[in-house]
Coordinates of C-alpha atoms in Angstrom, one line a residue:
X219 CA 162.8 66.1 122.7
X220 CA 165.2 67.5 125.3
X221 CA 165.3 71.3 125.3
X222 CA 168.9 72.5 125.6
X223 CA 169.8 76.2 125.7
X224 CA 173.0 77.7 124.2
X225 CA 176.2 77.8 126.1
X226 CA 176.5 81.2 127.8
X227 CA 172.8 81.7 128.0
X228 CA 172.3 83.8 131.1
X229 CA 170.1 82.4 133.9
X230 CA 169.2 84.8 136.7
X231 CA 166.5 86.1 139.0
X232 CA 165.2 89.5 139.7
X233 CA 164.0 91.8 142.5
X234 CA 163.3 95.5 143.0
X235 CA 164.6 97.8 145.7
X236 CA 161.4 98.9 147.4
X237 CA 160.0 95.4 147.3
X238 CA 162.9 93.7 149.1
X239 CA 165.3 96.1 150.8
X240 CA 163.4 97.4 153.8
X241 CA 165.5 99.7 156.0
X242 CA 163.7 102.6 154.4
X243 CA 165.1 105.1 156.9
X244 CA 168.6 103.7 157.1
X245 CA 171.9 105.4 156.2
X246 CA 170.3 108.7 154.9
X247 CA 167.7 107.2 152.5
X248 CA 165.0 109.8 151.7
X249 CA 161.3 109.1 151.1
X250 CA 160.0 107.8 147.8
X251 CA 156.6 108.0 146.2
X252 CA 155.9 104.4 147.3
X253 CA 156.7 105.3 151.0
X254 CA 154.0 108.0 150.7
X255 CA 151.5 106.0 148.6
X256 CA 151.7 102.9 150.8
X257 CA 150.7 105.1 153.8
X258 CA 147.7 106.4 152.0
X259 CA 144.6 104.7 153.6
X260 CA 143.2 102.1 151.2
X261 CA 146.0 102.3 148.7
X262 CA 147.7 99.0 149.6
X263 CA 146.0 95.8 150.7
X264 CA 146.2 95.4 154.5
X265 CA 147.9 98.8 154.8
X266 CA 151.2 97.2 154.2
X267 CA 154.3 99.2 153.3
X268 CA 157.8 98.4 152.1
X269 CA 159.4 99.4 155.4
X270 CA 160.5 95.8 156.0
X271 CA 160.4 94.3 152.6
X272 CA 162.4 91.0 153.0
X273 CA 165.2 92.8 154.9
X274 CA 167.5 92.4 151.9
X275 CA 169.4 95.5 152.9
X276 CA 170.7 93.8 156.0
X277 CA 170.6 90.2 154.7
X278 CA 172.0 90.6 151.2
X279 CA 175.1 88.5 151.9
X280 CA 173.0 85.5 152.9
X281 CA 170.8 86.1 149.9
X282 CA 173.7 86.2 147.6
X283 CA 175.0 82.9 149.0
X284 CA 171.5 81.5 148.3
X285 CA 171.6 82.7 144.7
X286 CA 175.0 81.0 144.3
X287 CA 173.5 77.8 145.7
X288 CA 170.7 78.1 143.1
X289 CA 173.3 78.3 140.3
X290 CA 172.3 81.8 139.2
X291 CA 174.7 83.5 136.9
X292 CA 173.1 86.9 137.2
X293 CA 171.0 89.0 139.7
X294 CA 168.9 91.8 138.4
X295 CA 168.3 94.3 141.1
X296 CA 167.3 97.9 141.2
X297 CA 169.0 100.8 142.9
X298 CA 166.8 102.9 145.1
X299 CA 167.1 106.5 143.8
X300 CA 166.3 108.0 147.3
X301 CA 169.2 106.0 148.8
X302 CA 171.6 107.7 146.3
X303 CA 169.9 111.2 146.2
X304 CA 167.5 111.5 149.1
X305 CA 165.8 114.6 147.5
X306 CA 166.4 113.6 143.9
X307 CA 169.0 116.3 143.5
X308 CA 172.5 117.2 144.5
X309 CA 175.6 115.1 145.4
X310 CA 175.4 111.4 146.1
X311 CA 174.7 110.0 149.5
X312 CA 177.9 107.9 149.8
X313 CA 176.3 105.5 152.4
X314 CA 173.7 104.6 149.8
X315 CA 176.2 104.0 147.1
X316 CA 178.3 102.0 149.5
X317 CA 175.5 99.5 149.9
X318 CA 175.3 98.8 146.2
X319 CA 179.1 98.6 146.0
X320 CA 179.0 95.9 148.7
X321 CA 176.2 94.1 147.0
X322 CA 177.9 94.1 143.6
X323 CA 181.2 93.0 145.0
X324 CA 179.6 90.2 146.9
X325 CA 177.8 89.0 143.8
X326 CA 181.0 89.1 141.7
X327 CA 182.8 87.1 144.4
X328 CA 180.2 84.4 144.0
X329 CA 180.5 84.5 140.2
X330 CA 177.2 86.3 139.7
X331 CA 176.8 89.2 137.3
X332 CA 175.2 92.3 138.9
X333 CA 172.6 93.5 136.4
X334 CA 171.4 97.0 137.5
X335 CA 168.1 98.6 137.0
X336 CA 168.4 102.3 137.7
X337 CA 164.6 103.0 138.1
X338 CA 162.0 100.6 139.4
X339 CA 159.3 103.0 140.5
X340 CA 160.8 104.6 143.7
X341 CA 160.9 108.3 142.6
X342 CA 162.2 110.5 145.4
X343 CA 159.1 112.2 146.9
X344 CA 160.5 115.8 146.5
X345 CA 160.7 115.2 142.8
X346 CA 157.0 114.2 142.7
X347 CA 156.2 117.3 144.7
X348 CA 158.0 119.3 142.0
X349 CA 155.8 117.7 139.3
X350 CA 156.9 114.1 139.0
X351 CA 157.2 112.3 135.8
X352 CA 154.9 114.5 133.8
X353 CA 157.4 117.3 134.4
X354 CA 160.3 117.5 131.9
X355 CA 162.9 118.4 134.5
X356 CA 162.5 114.9 136.0
X357 CA 164.3 113.4 133.0
X358 CA 167.3 115.6 133.6
X359 CA 167.3 114.8 137.3
X360 CA 167.3 111.1 136.4
X361 CA 170.3 111.6 134.1
X362 CA 172.2 113.2 137.0
X363 CA 171.3 110.3 139.2
X364 CA 172.2 107.7 136.6
X365 CA 175.6 109.3 136.2
X366 CA 176.3 109.1 139.9
X367 CA 175.4 105.4 140.1
X368 CA 177.4 104.6 136.9
X369 CA 180.4 106.5 138.3
X370 CA 180.3 104.3 141.4
X371 CA 179.6 100.9 139.8
X372 CA 180.7 101.3 136.3
X373 CA 183.6 98.9 136.7
X374 CA 181.3 96.2 138.2
X375 CA 178.2 96.1 136.1
X376 CA 178.1 94.3 132.7
X377 CA 174.5 95.5 131.8
X378 CA 172.6 98.6 132.8
X379 CA 168.8 99.0 132.5
X380 CA 167.6 102.6 132.6
X381 CA 163.9 102.1 133.4
X382 CA 161.7 99.2 134.4
X383 CA 158.2 99.2 132.8
X384 CA 157.6 102.8 132.0
X385 CA 154.1 101.7 131.0
X386 CA 153.3 101.1 134.7
X387 CA 155.0 104.3 135.9
X388 CA 152.9 106.4 133.5
X389 CA 149.6 104.6 133.2
X390 CA 149.2 103.1 136.7
X391 CA 150.8 106.0 138.4
X392 CA 149.2 108.9 136.6
X393 CA 146.1 107.6 134.7
X394 CA 144.4 105.1 137.0
X395 CA 146.1 106.0 140.3
X396 CA 146.5 102.3 141.2
X397 CA 150.2 102.8 141.8
X398 CA 152.2 105.6 143.3
X399 CA 151.8 108.5 143.2
X400 CA 148.1 107.7 142.8
X401 CA 147.2 110.4 140.2
X402 CA 144.1 110.0 137.9
X403 CA 144.8 112.4 135.0
X404 CA 145.2 110.8 131.5
X405 CA 146.8 113.9 130.1
X406 CA 149.5 113.9 132.7
X407 CA 150.0 110.2 132.1
X408 CA 150.8 110.8 128.4
X409 CA 153.2 113.6 129.4
X410 CA 154.8 111.1 131.8
X411 CA 155.3 108.7 128.9
X412 CA 157.3 111.3 127.0
X413 CA 159.4 112.3 130.1
X414 CA 160.2 108.7 130.7
X415 CA 161.4 108.2 127.1
X416 CA 163.5 111.3 127.5
X417 CA 164.9 109.9 130.8
X418 CA 166.0 106.8 129.1
X419 CA 167.9 108.6 126.4
X420 CA 169.5 111.1 128.8
X421 CA 170.2 108.3 131.3
X422 CA 171.8 106.1 128.8
X423 CA 174.1 108.9 127.8
X424 CA 174.9 109.7 131.4
X425 CA 175.8 106.0 132.1
X426 CA 178.2 106.0 129.1
X427 CA 179.7 109.3 130.1
X428 CA 180.5 108.0 133.6
X429 CA 181.3 104.4 132.9
X430 CA 182.8 104.6 129.4
X431 CA 181.2 104.4 125.9
X432 CA 181.5 100.7 125.9
X433 CA 179.0 100.4 128.8
X434 CA 176.1 98.2 127.8
X435 CA 172.7 99.9 128.2
X436 CA 169.2 98.5 127.9
X437 CA 165.6 99.4 128.9
X438 CA 163.0 97.0 130.1
X439 CA 159.4 97.2 128.7
X440 CA 156.3 95.2 129.6
X441 CA 155.0 95.1 126.1
X442 CA 151.4 94.0 125.9
X443 CA 150.5 91.0 123.8
X444 CA 147.0 91.9 122.6
X445 CA 144.9 89.7 120.4
X446 CA 141.7 90.8 118.6
X447 CA 138.5 89.2 119.9
X448 CA 137.5 88.4 116.4
X449 CA 138.4 89.0 112.8
X450 CA 135.8 91.7 112.5
X451 CA 137.3 95.0 111.3
X452 CA 136.1 96.8 114.4
X453 CA 137.9 94.4 116.7
X454 CA 141.1 94.4 114.7
X455 CA 141.1 98.2 114.6
X456 CA 140.5 98.3 118.4
X457 CA 143.5 96.0 118.9
X458 CA 145.7 98.3 116.7
X459 CA 144.7 101.3 118.7
X460 CA 145.5 99.7 122.0
X461 CA 148.8 98.4 120.7
X462 CA 149.8 101.9 119.7
X463 CA 149.0 103.5 123.0
X464 CA 150.4 100.6 125.1
X465 CA 153.5 99.6 123.1
X466 CA 154.3 102.0 120.2
X467 CA 154.5 105.1 122.4
X468 CA 157.7 103.5 123.8
X469 CA 159.0 101.4 120.9
X470 CA 158.4 104.1 118.3
X471 CA 160.6 106.7 120.0
X472 CA 163.2 104.2 121.3
X473 CA 163.7 102.3 118.1
X474 CA 162.5 104.6 115.3
X475 CA 162.8 108.1 116.8
X476 CA 159.1 109.0 116.4
X477 CA 155.7 108.7 117.9
X478 CA 153.1 107.1 115.7
X479 CA 151.0 109.8 114.0
X480 CA 147.9 107.7 114.7
X481 CA 148.4 107.6 118.5
X482 CA 148.8 111.4 118.5
X483 CA 145.5 111.8 116.7
X484 CA 143.8 109.1 118.8
X485 CA 144.6 110.9 122.0
X486 CA 144.0 114.4 120.8
X487 CA 141.0 114.7 123.0
X488 CA 143.3 114.4 126.0
X489 CA 146.4 116.4 124.9
X490 CA 148.0 118.2 122.0
X491 CA 151.4 116.5 122.7
X492 CA 152.9 120.0 123.1
X493 CA 155.3 118.4 125.6
X494 CA 157.3 117.0 122.8
X495 CA 159.8 119.7 121.8
X496 CA 162.2 120.0 118.9
X497 CA 165.2 117.7 119.4
X498 CA 163.6 115.6 122.1
X499 CA 163.3 112.5 119.9
X500 CA 167.0 112.7 118.9
X501 CA 167.7 112.5 122.7
X502 CA 165.4 109.5 123.2
X503 CA 166.8 107.5 120.3
X504 CA 170.2 106.5 121.4
X505 CA 172.3 103.3 121.1
X506 CA 170.4 100.4 122.7
X507 CA 172.6 97.4 123.4
X508 CA 169.8 95.1 124.5
X509 CA 166.1 95.2 125.2
X510 CA 164.6 93.8 128.4
X511 CA 161.2 92.0 128.0
X512 CA 158.9 91.5 131.0
X513 CA 156.1 89.0 130.2
X514 CA 153.3 87.5 132.3
X515 CA 150.1 87.2 130.2
X516 CA 148.1 88.1 127.1
X517 CA 144.9 90.1 126.5
X518 CA 141.8 89.7 124.4
X519 CA 140.7 93.0 122.8
X520 CA 137.5 94.1 121.1
X521 CA 135.7 97.2 120.0
X522 CA 133.5 98.9 122.5
X523 CA 129.8 98.2 121.9
X524 CA 127.1 95.7 122.5
X525 CA 128.4 92.7 124.3
X526 CA 131.7 94.3 125.3
X527 CA 132.7 93.7 128.8
X528 CA 135.3 95.5 130.9
X529 CA 136.8 92.5 132.6
X530 CA 139.9 90.9 134.0
X531 CA 141.9 89.9 131.0
X532 CA 144.5 92.5 130.1
X533 CA 146.3 94.0 132.9
X534 CA 149.7 95.3 133.4
X535 CA 152.1 92.6 132.3
X536 CA 154.5 93.6 135.0
X537 CA 155.9 92.2 138.2
X538 CA 152.9 91.8 140.4
X539 CA 151.5 95.1 139.5
X540 CA 148.0 95.7 140.8
X541 CA 145.6 93.0 139.7
X542 CA 143.5 93.4 136.6
X543 CA 140.3 95.1 137.5
X544 CA 137.1 95.6 135.6
X545 CA 137.5 99.4 135.9
X546 CA 139.9 102.0 137.0
X547 CA 139.2 103.9 140.3
X548 CA 137.5 106.5 138.2
X549 CA 134.9 104.0 137.0
X550 CA 136.1 103.6 133.4
X551 CA 138.0 101.0 131.5
X552 CA 141.5 100.9 133.1
X553 CA 144.4 102.3 131.2
X554 CA 145.6 102.5 128.6
X555 CA 142.3 101.4 127.1
X556 CA 140.6 104.5 128.5
X557 CA 143.1 106.7 126.7
X558 CA 141.8 105.9 123.2
X559 CA 138.2 105.5 122.1
X560 CA 136.3 102.4 121.3
X561 CA 138.5 99.8 123.0
X562 CA 137.5 97.2 125.6
X563 CA 139.2 94.2 127.0
X564 CA 137.2 91.0 126.7
X565 CA 137.1 87.9 129.0
X566 CA 139.7 85.3 128.2
X567 CA 139.2 81.7 129.1
X568 CA 141.9 79.6 130.5
X569 CA 143.9 78.9 133.7
X570 CA 144.9 81.9 135.8
X571 CA 147.5 82.8 138.4
X572 CA 146.6 84.3 141.8
X573 CA 146.8 87.7 140.1
X574 CA 143.9 86.8 137.8
X575 CA 146.3 86.7 134.8
X576 CA 145.7 84.1 132.0
X577 CA 148.5 81.6 131.6
X578 CA 149.5 81.8 128.0
X579 CA 153.2 81.0 127.2
X580 CA 152.6 81.2 123.5
X581 CA 152.4 85.0 123.9
X582 CA 156.0 85.1 125.0
X583 CA 157.2 83.3 121.9
X584 CA 155.1 85.6 119.8
X585 CA 156.5 88.7 121.4
X586 CA 160.2 87.7 121.2
X587 CA 159.9 86.6 117.6
X588 CA 158.1 89.8 116.6
X589 CA 160.7 92.0 118.3
X590 CA 163.5 90.1 116.6
X591 CA 161.9 90.5 113.2
X592 CA 161.5 94.2 113.9
X593 CA 165.1 94.7 115.1
X594 CA 167.2 91.6 114.2
X595 CA 170.4 93.3 115.5
X596 CA 169.0 93.9 119.0
X597 CA 169.7 91.2 121.6
X598 CA 166.8 90.4 123.9
X599 CA 166.6 89.4 127.6
X600 CA 163.5 88.1 129.3
X601 CA 164.0 90.3 132.4
X602 CA 160.9 89.2 134.3
X603 CA 158.7 86.2 134.1
X604 CA 156.9 84.3 136.8
X605 CA 153.6 83.7 138.6
X606 CA 151.9 84.3 141.9
X607 CA 150.2 81.3 143.6
X608 CA 148.9 80.7 147.1
X609 CA 151.9 79.0 148.5
X610 CA 152.0 77.3 151.9
X611 CA 154.7 75.6 153.9
X612 CA 153.9 71.9 154.0
X613 CA 154.3 69.8 157.2
X614 CA 157.6 68.4 155.8
X615 CA 159.0 72.0 155.7
X616 CA 158.9 72.3 151.9
X617 CA 156.9 74.6 149.6
X618 CA 155.5 72.4 146.9
X619 CA 154.4 74.9 144.3
X620 CA 153.6 72.6 141.4
X621 CA 151.6 75.3 139.6
X622 CA 154.7 77.6 139.5
X623 CA 156.9 74.9 138.3
X624 CA 154.5 74.2 135.5
X625 CA 154.3 77.9 134.7
X626 CA 158.1 78.3 134.6
X627 CA 158.5 75.2 132.5
X628 CA 156.0 76.3 129.9
X629 CA 157.4 79.8 129.6
X630 CA 161.1 78.7 129.5
X631 CA 160.1 76.3 126.8
X632 CA 158.4 79.2 125.0
X633 CA 161.7 81.1 125.1
X634 CA 163.4 78.0 123.6
X635 CA 160.7 78.1 120.8
X636 CA 161.6 81.7 120.1
X637 CA 165.3 80.7 119.9
X638 CA 164.3 78.0 117.4
X639 CA 162.6 80.6 115.3
X640 CA 165.7 82.7 115.2
X641 CA 165.1 85.2 118.0
X642 CA 168.3 86.5 119.6
X643 CA 167.5 85.9 123.2
X644 CA 170.5 86.0 125.5
X645 CA 169.0 85.4 129.0
X646 CA 166.1 84.7 131.3
X647 CA 165.4 86.1 134.8
X648 CA 162.8 84.5 137.0
X649 CA 160.5 86.9 138.8
X650 CA 161.1 86.8 141.6
X651 CA 164.0 85.5 143.6
X652 CA 162.1 86.2 146.9
X653 CA 158.5 86.6 147.9
X654 CA 158.2 90.3 148.6
X655 CA 156.1 93.5 148.9
X656 CA 153.9 93.1 145.9
X657 CA 153.0 96.7 145.3
X658 CA 149.2 97.3 145.7
X659 CA 148.8 93.7 147.1
X660 CA 151.3 94.2 149.9
X661 CA 152.6 90.9 151.2
X662 CA 149.5 88.9 150.2
X663 CA 150.7 87.7 146.7
X664 CA 153.8 85.6 146.4
X665 CA 155.9 85.4 143.3
X666 CA 159.2 84.1 144.7
X667 CA 161.0 80.9 143.9
X668 CA 162.2 81.3 147.5
X669 CA 159.6 81.5 150.3
X670 CA 159.9 84.3 152.9
X671 CA 158.4 83.9 156.3
X672 CA 157.6 87.5 157.0
X673 CA 157.5 87.0 160.8
X674 CA 161.1 85.6 161.0
X675 CA 162.4 86.5 157.5
X676 CA 163.6 82.9 157.1
X677 CA 164.1 81.8 153.5
X678 CA 163.0 78.4 152.2
X679 CA 163.6 77.4 148.6
X680 CA 160.4 76.3 147.0
X681 CA 160.1 73.3 144.6
X682 CA 160.2 75.9 141.8
X683 CA 163.6 77.1 143.1
X684 CA 165.0 73.5 143.2
X685 CA 163.6 73.0 139.6
X686 CA 165.2 76.3 138.5
X687 CA 168.6 75.3 140.0
X688 CA 168.5 72.2 137.7
X689 CA 167.8 74.5 134.7
X690 CA 170.4 77.1 135.6
X691 CA 173.2 74.6 136.3
X692 CA 172.7 72.4 133.3
X693 CA 171.1 74.6 130.6
X694 CA 168.7 71.8 130.0
X695 CA 164.9 72.2 130.5
X696 CA 164.0 69.8 133.3
X697 CA 160.7 68.0 133.4
X698 CA 158.1 69.5 135.7
X699 CA 158.6 66.5 138.0
X700 CA 162.4 67.0 138.3
X701 CA 162.9 68.1 141.8
X702 CA 165.9 66.3 143.3
X703 CA 165.1 63.8 146.0
X704 CA 165.4 65.3 149.4
X705 CA 165.4 68.9 148.1
X706 CA 161.7 69.4 148.2
X707 CA 161.8 68.8 152.0
X708 CA 164.2 71.7 152.4
X709 CA 167.1 69.7 153.8
X710 CA 169.7 72.2 155.0
X711 CA 170.8 75.6 153.9
X712 CA 172.4 74.5 150.7
X713 CA 169.5 72.4 149.5
X714 CA 166.5 74.2 150.9
X715 CA 166.4 76.7 153.8
X716 CA 168.6 79.6 154.6
X717 CA 168.3 80.7 158.2
X718 CA 167.5 84.3 158.8
X719 CA 170.4 86.5 159.5
X720 CA 170.4 88.3 162.8

């Protein structure tokens, strides 16, 4: 049966500022925690940094033309906080805002909606020096920044996202140290969870104060789809504990205005949660117009004990976040499993991407349907979904990424299955538009539907990009073999290759 999506369903692609922009010292931009972290020996594969990214800062006009050729109706990008406030405080750097004004205007001129993420992990370094996300004041600094951006772009942006994957910011940044700023302190990680929740609530209010109360505000979460290793009570209980510390510490405050009592008790050996003050949860729980869902994989969870193996199988379900490892740098189960007792991830069979993540599209249907049942009035967007594979440019000039086409087909079909089950899903954003700086993996892992030659910055649409064009322009799920004749060979700018700008 042909899978047809509703009229008006939003097809887009996503990137993040530090991964693609480059020009990290241009036009008054200050340093971020990722500038610092990527220069730390051993922190990033190959010693790579985001200094060049994909040169999107200078080549954005060509990239927008490429998006239009791909039939995209939306582009989800993040604003670099240190471009707007180089120190994280004070008045806006107008040169930084001007870049995002130009980008938004160019998108709109091509019929593409600018979907703005205010924070995708590039905290200004001076704010980290002052305490970072574990420090309450960072939430108020974020609100000031959000108001500056909304004041400049409020007439151009149909949907705002406050934070991207606070799970990763808190747990990979402050518990395992796999991401910037590289801290290994579980108590500080839990404090960061709360500050991030505060930042969302305060930031949403700041956006509406600057852009008008009708401004549409969302947050994007990489909710974990955990499954119990068996029906044994110990395994089921372990899954529930992990769900609470991975998911409910965000969903509870955002949707219900409360942290689960159980998770407070289960992490009492780390913190007394004294960072939660009277009135905080009223600030966190504010009107949410949509929820962004980033999805890549599932996890198998069991109780710690005989036969339990800390193994690749869970991982951050985020955009190319550091690969799933058997243990955190501290030598224990990686977060958030190491924040609660008696939880271990188990090995999952099945095909895997280059990140080591199991390919399991059924988890996306399950997640979307569960969220809809919990909050039927809350529209959902799949704000990231995609896969890394070892792409190569073929002798014919094309990039024939059949594995990625298959991955996208299966997951878009899973979104359709969620729609069939009644879930209110409004859009899908492929991760990523371009190959880019893939955080702890530098430039070694490729997620793009457009290939980037990092020596020349030339763009070549992969087979997956041609396939996605068919989907975006028709709203009908194409077969995995449906790459138009001649497109796979990259014939011309419109059909395959965009020459690098000067």
